[in-house]
Amino acid sequence: MLKVENLDVYYGNIHALHAVSFEVKEGEIVTLIGANGAGKTTTLHAISGLIPIAAGSVRFLDQDLTSLTPHKIVELGLTQVPEGRRIFANLTVKENLEMGAFTRKDRKGVNDDYERIFTRFPRLKERLKQVAGTLSGGEQQMLAIARTLMSRPKLVLMDEPSMGLAPLLVKEIFDIIKEINATGTTILLVEQNAQLALTIADRAYVLETGRVVLQGDAKELANSEEVRKAYLGG
Amino acid sequence: MSTKKTAVVCFLVVAVVLLLLYTLVALRIIDEYTSQVLTVAGINVIIALGLNLISGFTGQLALGHAGFMAVGAYTTAALVMKLNVPIFPAMLGGALMAALFGFLIGLPTLRLRGDYLAIVTLGFGEIIRVVMINLPKLTGGPAGLKGIPTFTTNFFWRPVLSFAMVYFTLALVVVFLSNLLKSSHGKAIISIREDEIAANAMGINVFYYKIFAFTLSAFIGGLGGALYAPFFGYLSPNMFNFQKSVEFLIIVVLGGMGNLTGTVLAGIGLTYLQEILRFLKDYRLVIYPVILIIVMIFQPSGVMGLFGNREFSLTAIINKLIGKSPNREKSADKAGEV
């Protein structure tokens, strides 16, 4: 579904990604794990077209994304849940969801999706007219995910959904991610919480200073000595 | 259906209020001095509303709206005086010329994030002023441009017509902006201010909407200038200095960034204050910043922040009076605030 090959990204003189290659197949949850500064977020931003790519290719559903602008990529069905939630704080919950559906023109489908979102996130329905900035951290993360789902994506890129949340909420968010995947949405998950990410993912790639250093089945990686030492605390 | 009814009632209320004001000015119950000040205030409010669109709602600081005002004013004057264009098409031409300048400035600068727009518009405002000084054939140079035809030469009707034109335009601008901002395009514009990266990630064409907002903002600024030329009948490049741009910014900040009602109130209030403080001569320029500092310390979200940053909405009031349930989504389609 998504094929990234030899991706190179620079921030000025800093070579952030070195020939990163990986693949996400339809229906999978794939996770990119790695320490701070490994290039996880950079990879997602490069895929979404938010930062320029120096070399390499990104193909999604047999289309080249490298020269497309971010909104074209969203229209193709690839949407990101940005790191740190980044909800529109002064807009209401409803308006945030509307913005998620911004690229869509099928009114009826959008209305159906509202209903679907409300059954999945009943708490958002209760707070529909509330200003999003007044939501709790967990609710904001749910809103960020719901907002992304409003674009009816085929592939969702999730950037650190567990960031800054209490353990109980993290579990809830990860249950939601599994649910979303179960209904047919493919997920590329970026996480620092490698342990948790590996329990729900099918496959995983380990990034280290801008390079893919390990890859494979999520369960195997979770058991591998190397990963345990580096990312799972022994 | 009843949304339509609300809109009609709205329109009628605005029309009646405007006509009432016009009558008061015509009968000199509002005396000529007051109506003159109110006319200036109206023009200031129009331009400040334009500035609020780009700085308050889109979150891109612009510091050169006196420049757009100058382009609108001088273009209108030139079209009328050199090409004998009738006044209304000339005013439209003035506003369009300002919009063109806005578009050309926005094209390279709005691609960049951060404060580039502020720097470039600051420069633009000064460049326009210097160009006007050095184009004496078109602008009369530093001595200014005299004898711009006014709306009417009739001594009695002149203040009435200026007042009427300005407040009619102001009403149009307010209704247009408040409807725009409630539409999905408006929400897209606001979401850029809220979080540019998230807006981008949601598939909003951030650059397009920034250009759109800035061009429209320049158009409205030019419209203010286009009204100013025939109202005043005289233009001088030094009317459009940096000080003037800052005045518009103070109106926006004092009223509340991203609040139309606040801009209207602050615009009228500050223009009046300037008249009241006239006895202080140049020292009044000190009062302005002091007010701004005090407001920034005690009420950083502006006057309307005191009211939860809500907008005055005629539609909501009318709906309440008719007894319709305040169904926000439906009634929000059309609002007239004056």
Coordinates of C-alpha atoms in Angstrom, one line a residue:
Chain A
M1 CA 0.0 0.0 0.0
L2 CA 2.8 2.4 1.0
K3 CA 6.3 1.9 -0.2
V4 CA 9.1 4.1 0.9
E5 CA 12.4 3.6 -0.9
N6 CA 15.8 5.2 -0.1
L7 CA 14.3 8.3 1.5
D8 CA 16.7 11.1 2.2
V9 CA 15.7 14.2 4.0
Y10 CA 17.9 17.2 5.1
Y11 CA 17.2 20.0 7.5
G12 CA 19.6 22.6 6.2
N13 CA 23.0 20.9 6.5
I14 CA 21.7 18.1 8.8
H15 CA 21.2 14.8 7.1
A16 CA 18.1 13.6 9.0
L17 CA 17.2 10.5 7.0
H18 CA 19.6 8.2 5.3
A19 CA 18.1 6.0 2.6
V20 CA 15.1 4.9 4.7
S21 CA 13.1 2.1 3.1
F22 CA 10.1 0.3 4.4
E23 CA 6.7 -0.9 3.4
V24 CA 3.2 -1.0 4.7
K25 CA 0.7 -3.5 3.3
E26 CA -3.0 -3.1 3.3
G27 CA -4.7 -4.0 6.6
E28 CA -1.5 -4.0 8.6
I29 CA -0.4 -2.0 11.7
V30 CA 3.2 -1.2 11.1
T31 CA 5.2 0.6 13.7
L32 CA 8.4 2.7 13.5
I33 CA 10.2 2.7 16.8
G34 CA 13.3 4.4 17.9
A35 CA 14.8 6.9 20.4
N36 CA 14.4 10.6 20.3
G37 CA 15.8 12.2 17.2
A38 CA 15.9 8.9 15.3
G39 CA 13.9 10.5 12.5
K40 CA 10.4 9.0 13.1
T41 CA 8.4 12.2 12.9
T42 CA 10.6 13.4 10.0
T43 CA 9.7 10.2 8.1
L44 CA 6.0 10.8 8.6
H45 CA 6.2 14.5 7.6
A46 CA 8.1 13.5 4.5
I47 CA 5.4 11.0 3.6
S48 CA 2.7 13.6 4.2
G49 CA 4.5 16.2 2.0
L50 CA 5.0 18.6 4.9
I51 CA 8.7 18.7 4.4
P52 CA 10.7 18.4 1.1
I53 CA 12.3 15.1 0.2
A54 CA 16.0 15.3 -1.1
A55 CA 16.1 11.8 -2.7
G56 CA 14.2 8.6 -2.8
S57 CA 10.6 7.8 -3.5
V58 CA 7.3 7.5 -1.6
R59 CA 4.6 5.5 -3.4
F60 CA 1.0 5.1 -2.1
L61 CA -1.5 3.0 -3.9
D62 CA 0.8 3.0 -6.9
Q63 CA 1.0 6.8 -7.0
D64 CA 4.1 8.8 -6.5
L65 CA 3.7 11.2 -3.6
T66 CA 7.1 12.9 -3.8
S67 CA 5.8 15.8 -5.9
L68 CA 2.3 16.1 -4.4
T69 CA 1.2 18.9 -2.0
P70 CA -0.1 17.9 1.4
H71 CA -3.8 18.4 0.6
K72 CA -3.5 16.3 -2.5
I73 CA -2.0 13.5 -0.4
V74 CA -4.9 13.8 2.1
E75 CA -7.4 13.5 -0.9
L76 CA -5.7 10.3 -1.9
G77 CA -6.6 8.8 1.5
L78 CA -3.4 9.2 3.5
T79 CA -3.9 11.4 6.6
Q80 CA -1.8 12.1 9.6
V81 CA -2.6 12.4 13.3
P82 CA 0.1 14.9 14.1
E83 CA 2.4 14.6 17.1
G84 CA 1.3 16.4 20.2
R85 CA -2.4 16.3 19.0
R86 CA -2.4 19.8 17.5
I87 CA -6.1 20.2 17.7
F88 CA -7.5 23.6 16.8
A89 CA -7.8 24.9 20.4
N90 CA -10.2 27.8 19.8
L91 CA -12.6 25.9 17.5
T92 CA -15.3 23.7 18.9
V93 CA -15.1 20.0 18.8
K94 CA -17.6 20.0 15.9
E95 CA -15.6 22.5 14.0
N96 CA -12.5 20.4 14.5
L97 CA -14.2 17.4 13.0
E98 CA -15.5 19.5 10.1
M99 CA -11.9 20.5 9.4
G100 CA -11.0 16.8 9.3
A101 CA -13.6 16.4 6.5
F102 CA -12.4 19.5 4.7
T103 CA -11.2 17.7 1.5
R104 CA -14.4 15.7 1.2
K105 CA -17.4 16.7 -1.0
D106 CA -19.8 13.9 -0.3
R107 CA -22.1 15.5 2.2
K108 CA -24.0 12.3 3.0
G109 CA -20.9 10.2 3.6
V110 CA -19.6 12.9 6.0
N111 CA -22.8 12.9 8.0
D112 CA -22.6 9.1 8.2
D113 CA -19.1 9.4 9.5
Y114 CA -20.1 11.8 12.2
E115 CA -22.5 9.1 13.5
R116 CA -19.8 6.5 13.3
I117 CA -17.4 8.8 15.2
F118 CA -20.0 9.5 17.9
T119 CA -20.6 5.8 18.6
R120 CA -16.8 5.2 18.8
F121 CA -16.2 8.4 20.9
P122 CA -19.3 9.1 22.9
R123 CA -17.4 11.6 25.0
L124 CA -16.8 13.8 22.0
K125 CA -20.5 13.8 21.2
E126 CA -21.2 15.1 24.7
R127 CA -18.7 17.9 24.2
L128 CA -19.6 18.8 20.6
K129 CA -20.1 22.5 21.1
Q130 CA -17.3 22.9 23.6
V131 CA -14.1 24.7 22.6
A132 CA -11.5 22.0 21.9
G133 CA -8.8 23.6 24.1
T134 CA -10.9 22.9 27.2
L135 CA -10.8 19.2 26.7
S136 CA -8.6 16.9 28.8
G137 CA -5.4 15.5 27.3
G138 CA -7.0 12.1 26.6
E139 CA -10.1 13.7 25.0
Q140 CA -7.9 15.9 22.9
Q141 CA -6.0 12.8 21.6
M142 CA -9.3 11.2 20.8
L143 CA -10.4 14.3 19.0
A144 CA -7.2 14.4 17.0
I145 CA -7.8 10.8 15.9
A146 CA -11.5 11.4 15.2
R147 CA -10.6 14.5 13.2
T148 CA -8.2 12.4 11.1
L149 CA -10.8 9.7 10.6
M150 CA -13.2 12.3 9.3
S151 CA -11.2 12.4 6.1
R152 CA -12.0 8.7 5.7
P153 CA -8.4 7.7 5.2
K154 CA -7.2 4.4 3.8
L155 CA -3.9 4.8 5.6
V156 CA -3.5 6.7 8.9
L157 CA -0.1 7.9 10.1
M158 CA -0.1 8.2 13.9
D159 CA 2.7 10.2 15.5
E160 CA 3.2 9.4 19.2
P161 CA -0.4 8.9 20.2
S162 CA 0.7 8.0 23.8
M163 CA 2.6 11.3 24.3
G164 CA 1.8 13.0 27.6
L165 CA -1.1 10.7 28.5
A166 CA -1.7 8.7 31.7
P167 CA -1.1 4.9 31.4
L168 CA -4.8 4.1 31.6
L169 CA -5.6 6.6 28.8
V170 CA -2.7 5.2 26.7
K171 CA -4.3 1.8 26.9
E172 CA -7.6 3.2 25.9
I173 CA -6.0 5.0 22.9
F174 CA -4.3 1.9 21.8
D175 CA -7.5 -0.1 22.0
I176 CA -9.0 2.5 19.7
I177 CA -6.1 2.2 17.3
K178 CA -6.7 -1.6 17.2
E179 CA -10.4 -1.1 16.6
I180 CA -9.8 1.4 13.8
N181 CA -7.4 -1.1 12.2
A182 CA -10.0 -3.9 12.6
T183 CA -12.5 -1.9 10.6
G184 CA -10.1 -2.0 7.6
T185 CA -7.9 1.1 8.0
T186 CA -4.2 0.5 7.6
I187 CA -2.0 2.2 10.2
L188 CA 1.6 3.4 10.4
L189 CA 2.3 4.0 14.0
V190 CA 5.3 6.0 15.3
E191 CA 6.0 5.4 19.0
Q192 CA 8.6 6.0 21.7
N193 CA 6.6 3.5 23.8
A194 CA 8.1 0.6 21.9
Q195 CA 6.8 -2.1 24.2
L196 CA 3.2 -1.1 23.7
A197 CA 3.6 -0.4 20.0
L198 CA 5.1 -3.9 19.4
T199 CA 2.2 -5.6 21.1
I200 CA -0.4 -4.2 18.7
A201 CA 1.7 -4.0 15.5
D202 CA 2.1 -6.7 12.9
R203 CA 5.5 -5.6 11.8
A204 CA 8.1 -3.1 13.0
Y205 CA 11.0 -1.1 11.8
V206 CA 13.6 0.2 14.2
L207 CA 15.1 3.6 13.3
E208 CA 18.4 4.8 14.7
T209 CA 19.9 8.2 13.8
G210 CA 18.0 8.4 10.5
R211 CA 18.6 4.8 9.4
V212 CA 16.6 1.6 9.5
V213 CA 18.7 -0.7 11.6
L214 CA 16.3 -3.6 12.2
Q215 CA 13.0 -4.8 10.8
G216 CA 10.7 -7.7 11.0
D217 CA 7.7 -9.3 12.7
A218 CA 6.6 -7.3 15.7
K219 CA 6.6 -10.2 18.1
E220 CA 10.0 -11.4 17.1
L221 CA 11.4 -8.0 17.5
A222 CA 9.9 -7.7 20.9
N223 CA 11.7 -10.8 21.9
S224 CA 15.0 -10.0 20.2
E225 CA 17.9 -9.3 22.5
E226 CA 19.0 -6.2 20.7
V227 CA 15.6 -4.4 20.8
R228 CA 15.0 -5.4 24.4
K229 CA 18.3 -3.9 25.5
A230 CA 17.9 -0.7 23.5
Y231 CA 14.3 0.1 23.8
L232 CA 12.5 -2.1 26.2
G233 CA 14.6 -1.5 29.3
G234 CA 16.4 -4.8 29.4
Chain B
M1 CA -37.5 28.6 5.3
S2 CA -37.3 30.3 8.7
T3 CA -33.6 30.8 8.2
K4 CA -34.5 32.8 5.2
K5 CA -37.0 34.7 7.2
T6 CA -34.4 35.6 9.8
A7 CA -32.1 36.8 7.0
V8 CA -34.8 39.0 5.7
V9 CA -35.6 40.5 9.1
C10 CA -31.8 41.0 9.6
F11 CA -31.6 42.8 6.3
L12 CA -34.5 45.0 7.2
V13 CA -33.1 45.9 10.6
V14 CA -29.8 46.9 9.1
A15 CA -31.5 48.9 6.4
V16 CA -33.7 50.7 8.9
V17 CA -30.8 51.5 11.2
L18 CA -28.8 52.8 8.4
L19 CA -31.7 54.9 7.0
L20 CA -32.3 56.3 10.5
L21 CA -28.7 57.3 10.9
Y22 CA -28.7 58.9 7.4
T23 CA -31.8 60.9 8.4
L24 CA -30.2 62.0 11.6
V25 CA -27.2 63.2 9.7
A26 CA -29.3 64.9 7.0
L27 CA -31.4 66.7 9.6
R28 CA -28.2 67.8 11.4
I29 CA -29.4 66.1 14.6
I30 CA -26.1 64.5 14.4
D31 CA -24.1 67.6 13.7
E32 CA -21.6 68.0 10.9
Y33 CA -18.6 67.7 13.1
T34 CA -19.8 64.4 14.7
S35 CA -20.8 63.0 11.3
Q36 CA -17.4 63.8 9.9
V37 CA -15.7 62.1 12.8
L38 CA -18.0 59.1 12.5
T39 CA -17.2 58.9 8.7
V40 CA -13.5 58.8 9.5
A41 CA -14.2 56.2 12.1
G42 CA -16.1 54.2 9.6
I43 CA -13.2 54.2 7.2
N44 CA -10.8 53.3 9.9
V45 CA -13.1 50.4 10.9
I46 CA -13.3 49.1 7.4
I47 CA -9.5 49.0 7.0
A48 CA -9.0 47.5 10.4
L49 CA -11.5 44.8 9.6
G50 CA -9.4 44.0 6.6
L51 CA -6.3 43.9 8.7
N52 CA -8.1 41.7 11.3
L53 CA -8.9 39.2 8.6
I54 CA -5.2 38.5 7.9
S55 CA -3.7 39.2 11.3
G56 CA -6.5 38.3 13.7
F57 CA -8.2 35.4 11.9
T58 CA -5.4 34.0 9.7
G59 CA -2.7 34.7 12.2
Q60 CA -0.3 36.5 9.8
L61 CA 0.9 39.8 11.1
A62 CA 0.8 42.6 8.5
L63 CA 2.2 46.0 9.2
G64 CA 1.4 48.0 6.0
H65 CA -2.3 48.5 5.7
A66 CA -1.8 52.3 5.3
G67 CA 0.0 51.3 2.1
F68 CA -3.0 49.5 0.8
M69 CA -5.2 52.4 1.8
A70 CA -2.8 54.7 -0.1
V71 CA -3.0 52.5 -3.2
G72 CA -6.8 52.5 -3.0
A73 CA -7.0 56.2 -2.5
Y74 CA -4.5 57.4 -5.1
T75 CA -5.8 54.9 -7.7
T76 CA -9.4 56.1 -7.2
A77 CA -8.3 59.7 -7.5
A78 CA -6.2 59.1 -10.6
L79 CA -9.0 57.2 -12.3
V80 CA -11.5 60.0 -11.6
M81 CA -9.2 62.9 -12.4
K82 CA -7.0 61.6 -15.2
L83 CA -9.3 59.2 -17.0
N84 CA -12.7 60.7 -16.1
V85 CA -13.9 57.4 -14.8
P86 CA -17.2 57.7 -12.8
I87 CA -16.7 57.6 -9.0
F88 CA -18.1 54.1 -8.2
P89 CA -16.1 52.1 -10.8
A90 CA -13.1 54.2 -9.9
M91 CA -13.5 53.2 -6.2
L92 CA -13.8 49.6 -7.2
G93 CA -10.7 50.0 -9.4
G94 CA -8.8 51.4 -6.4
A95 CA -9.8 48.5 -4.2
L96 CA -8.9 46.0 -7.0
M97 CA -5.5 47.7 -7.4
A98 CA -4.8 47.3 -3.7
A99 CA -5.8 43.6 -3.9
L100 CA -3.4 43.2 -6.8
F101 CA -0.6 44.6 -4.7
G102 CA -1.6 42.3 -1.9
F103 CA -1.6 39.3 -4.2
L104 CA 1.9 40.2 -5.5
I105 CA 3.3 40.7 -2.0
G106 CA 1.7 37.6 -0.7
L107 CA 2.9 35.3 -3.5
P108 CA 6.5 35.1 -2.4
T109 CA 6.1 35.9 1.3
L110 CA 3.2 33.7 2.4
R111 CA 5.0 30.6 1.4
L112 CA 7.3 31.2 4.3
R113 CA 6.4 30.6 7.9
G114 CA 6.8 33.2 10.6
D115 CA 7.2 36.9 10.5
Y116 CA 8.2 37.5 6.9
L117 CA 4.9 39.0 6.0
A118 CA 5.3 41.6 8.8
I119 CA 8.7 42.6 7.5
V120 CA 7.7 42.8 3.9
T121 CA 4.4 44.7 4.5
L122 CA 6.3 47.1 6.7
G123 CA 8.6 47.8 3.8
F124 CA 5.8 47.9 1.4
G125 CA 4.0 50.7 3.3
E126 CA 7.1 52.8 3.3
I127 CA 7.9 52.2 -0.3
I128 CA 4.4 53.1 -1.4
R129 CA 4.7 56.4 0.5
V130 CA 8.1 57.3 -1.0
V131 CA 6.9 56.3 -4.5
M132 CA 3.9 58.6 -4.0
I133 CA 6.1 61.5 -3.0
N134 CA 8.2 60.9 -6.2
L135 CA 5.4 60.7 -8.7
P136 CA 4.3 64.3 -8.8
K137 CA 2.5 64.0 -12.1
L138 CA 0.1 61.4 -10.7
T139 CA 0.0 62.3 -7.0
G140 CA 1.0 65.9 -6.7
G141 CA 4.2 64.8 -4.9
P142 CA 4.9 65.9 -1.4
A143 CA 2.5 68.8 -1.6
G144 CA -0.3 66.4 -2.0
L145 CA -3.2 66.0 -4.5
K146 CA -5.8 68.7 -4.3
G147 CA -9.2 68.9 -5.9
I148 CA -10.3 65.3 -5.9
P149 CA -14.0 65.4 -6.9
T150 CA -16.1 64.6 -3.9
F151 CA -19.3 62.5 -3.8
T152 CA -21.3 65.6 -4.4
T153 CA -20.5 69.3 -4.6
N154 CA -23.8 70.2 -2.9
F155 CA -22.9 71.7 0.4
F156 CA -25.9 70.3 2.2
W157 CA -25.7 66.7 0.9
R158 CA -21.9 66.3 1.0
P159 CA -21.5 65.1 4.6
V160 CA -24.7 63.0 4.3
L161 CA -23.5 61.2 1.2
S162 CA -20.0 60.6 2.5
F163 CA -21.4 59.2 5.8
A164 CA -24.0 57.1 3.8
M165 CA -21.4 55.7 1.5
V166 CA -19.0 54.7 4.2
Y167 CA -21.5 53.1 6.5
F168 CA -23.2 51.3 3.7
T169 CA -19.8 49.9 2.7
L170 CA -19.0 49.1 6.3
A171 CA -22.3 47.1 6.6
L172 CA -21.4 45.2 3.4
V173 CA -17.9 44.4 4.6
V174 CA -19.2 43.2 8.0
V175 CA -21.9 41.0 6.6
F176 CA -19.5 39.6 4.0
L177 CA -16.8 38.9 6.5
S178 CA -19.0 37.4 9.2
N179 CA -20.6 35.0 6.7
L180 CA -17.2 34.1 5.2
L181 CA -15.8 33.3 8.6
K182 CA -18.7 31.1 9.4
S183 CA -18.3 29.1 6.2
S184 CA -15.9 26.2 5.9
H185 CA -13.5 28.5 4.0
G186 CA -13.5 30.8 7.1
K187 CA -12.9 27.9 9.4
A188 CA -10.0 26.8 7.2
I189 CA -8.6 30.3 7.5
I190 CA -9.0 30.2 11.3
S191 CA -7.5 26.7 11.6
I192 CA -4.3 28.1 9.9
R193 CA -4.0 30.6 12.8
E194 CA -4.7 27.8 15.3
D195 CA -2.1 25.4 14.0
E196 CA -0.6 25.6 10.6
I197 CA 0.9 22.1 10.6
A198 CA -2.3 20.5 11.7
A199 CA -4.2 22.5 9.0
N200 CA -1.8 21.3 6.5
A201 CA -2.1 17.7 7.7
M202 CA -5.9 17.9 7.5
G203 CA -5.6 18.6 3.8
I204 CA -6.3 22.4 3.9
N205 CA -4.3 24.2 1.2
V206 CA -2.7 26.6 3.6
F207 CA -0.8 28.7 1.0
Y208 CA -4.0 29.1 -1.0
Y209 CA -6.0 30.3 2.0
K210 CA -3.3 32.6 3.2
I211 CA -3.1 34.2 -0.3
F212 CA -6.9 34.4 -0.4
A213 CA -7.2 36.0 3.0
F214 CA -4.3 38.5 2.4
T215 CA -5.6 39.6 -1.0
L216 CA -9.1 40.1 0.4
S217 CA -7.5 42.0 3.3
A218 CA -5.7 44.2 0.9
F219 CA -8.9 44.7 -1.1
I220 CA -10.7 45.9 2.0
G221 CA -7.8 48.2 2.9
G222 CA -7.9 49.6 -0.6
L223 CA -11.7 50.0 -0.3
G224 CA -11.1 52.2 2.8
G225 CA -8.7 54.3 0.8
A226 CA -11.1 54.5 -2.1
L227 CA -13.7 55.9 0.2
Y228 CA -11.2 58.3 1.8
A229 CA -10.2 60.1 -1.4
P230 CA -13.7 61.4 -2.4
F231 CA -14.6 62.0 1.2
F232 CA -11.6 64.1 2.0
G233 CA -11.0 65.6 -1.4
Y234 CA -7.2 65.9 -0.7
L235 CA -4.5 63.3 -0.4
S236 CA -0.9 63.6 0.8
P237 CA 1.7 60.8 1.0
N238 CA 2.4 61.6 4.6
M239 CA -1.2 60.7 5.6
F240 CA -0.2 57.1 4.9
N241 CA 2.9 56.7 7.1
F242 CA 3.8 53.9 9.4
Q243 CA 2.0 55.6 12.2
K244 CA -1.2 55.1 10.3
S245 CA -0.6 51.4 9.8
V246 CA 0.1 51.0 13.5
E247 CA -3.2 52.8 14.3
F248 CA -5.1 50.1 12.4
L249 CA -3.2 47.4 14.2
I250 CA -4.0 49.1 17.6
I251 CA -7.7 49.0 16.7
V252 CA -7.5 45.3 15.9
V253 CA -5.5 44.4 19.0
L254 CA -7.6 46.6 21.3
G255 CA -10.9 45.2 19.9
G256 CA -9.6 41.7 20.1
M257 CA -7.6 39.7 17.4
G258 CA -10.1 37.6 15.5
N259 CA -13.2 39.5 16.7
L260 CA -15.2 41.6 14.2
T261 CA -17.4 43.2 16.9
G262 CA -14.3 44.3 18.8
T263 CA -12.8 46.0 15.7
V264 CA -15.9 48.0 15.1
L265 CA -16.2 49.2 18.7
A266 CA -12.5 49.9 19.1
G267 CA -12.3 51.6 15.7
I268 CA -15.1 54.0 16.5
G269 CA -13.9 54.5 20.1
L270 CA -10.2 55.2 19.2
T271 CA -11.1 57.6 16.4
Y272 CA -13.2 59.5 18.8
L273 CA -10.5 59.5 21.4
Q274 CA -8.1 60.9 18.9
E275 CA -10.5 63.8 18.4
I276 CA -11.0 64.3 22.1
L277 CA -7.3 64.4 22.7
R278 CA -6.6 66.8 19.9
F279 CA -5.9 69.6 22.5
L280 CA -2.8 67.6 23.5
K281 CA -1.3 68.2 20.0
D282 CA 1.5 65.7 19.3
Y283 CA 1.4 64.4 22.9
R284 CA -1.7 62.4 22.0
L285 CA 0.6 60.1 20.1
V286 CA 1.9 59.1 23.5
I287 CA -1.5 58.3 24.9
Y288 CA -2.2 55.7 22.2
P289 CA 0.7 53.4 23.1
V290 CA 0.0 53.9 26.8
I291 CA -3.6 52.7 26.3
L292 CA -2.2 49.8 24.3
I293 CA 0.3 48.8 27.0
I294 CA -2.4 49.0 29.7
V295 CA -4.8 46.8 27.7
M296 CA -2.0 44.3 26.9
I297 CA -1.3 44.0 30.6
F298 CA -4.8 43.7 32.0
Q299 CA -6.8 42.5 29.1
P300 CA -4.6 40.9 26.5
S301 CA -7.4 39.3 24.5
G302 CA -8.8 42.8 23.8
V303 CA -12.2 44.4 24.7
M304 CA -14.2 41.5 23.4
G305 CA -12.2 39.1 25.5
L306 CA -14.3 40.4 28.4
F307 CA -17.3 38.9 26.7
G308 CA -15.7 35.5 26.0
N309 CA -14.6 36.7 22.6
R310 CA -18.1 36.3 21.3
E311 CA -19.5 38.2 18.3
F312 CA -22.5 40.4 18.4
S313 CA -25.0 38.6 16.3
L314 CA -28.1 40.2 15.0
T315 CA -29.4 36.9 13.8
A316 CA -29.2 35.4 17.3
I317 CA -31.1 38.3 18.7
I318 CA -33.8 38.1 16.1
N319 CA -34.1 34.4 16.5
K320 CA -34.6 34.9 20.2
L321 CA -37.2 37.6 19.6
I322 CA -39.1 35.4 17.1
G323 CA -38.8 32.6 19.7
K324 CA -36.9 30.2 17.4
S325 CA -34.7 27.7 19.1
P326 CA -31.1 28.9 18.8
N327 CA -30.1 26.3 16.3
R328 CA -26.6 27.5 15.7
E329 CA -25.7 25.6 12.6
K330 CA -28.7 26.8 10.7
S331 CA -29.0 30.4 11.9
A332 CA -25.3 31.0 11.7
D333 CA -25.5 31.1 7.9
K334 CA -26.4 34.7 7.8
A335 CA -25.5 37.3 10.4
G336 CA -25.6 41.0 10.2
E337 CA -23.7 42.9 12.7
V338 CA -23.4 46.6 12.6

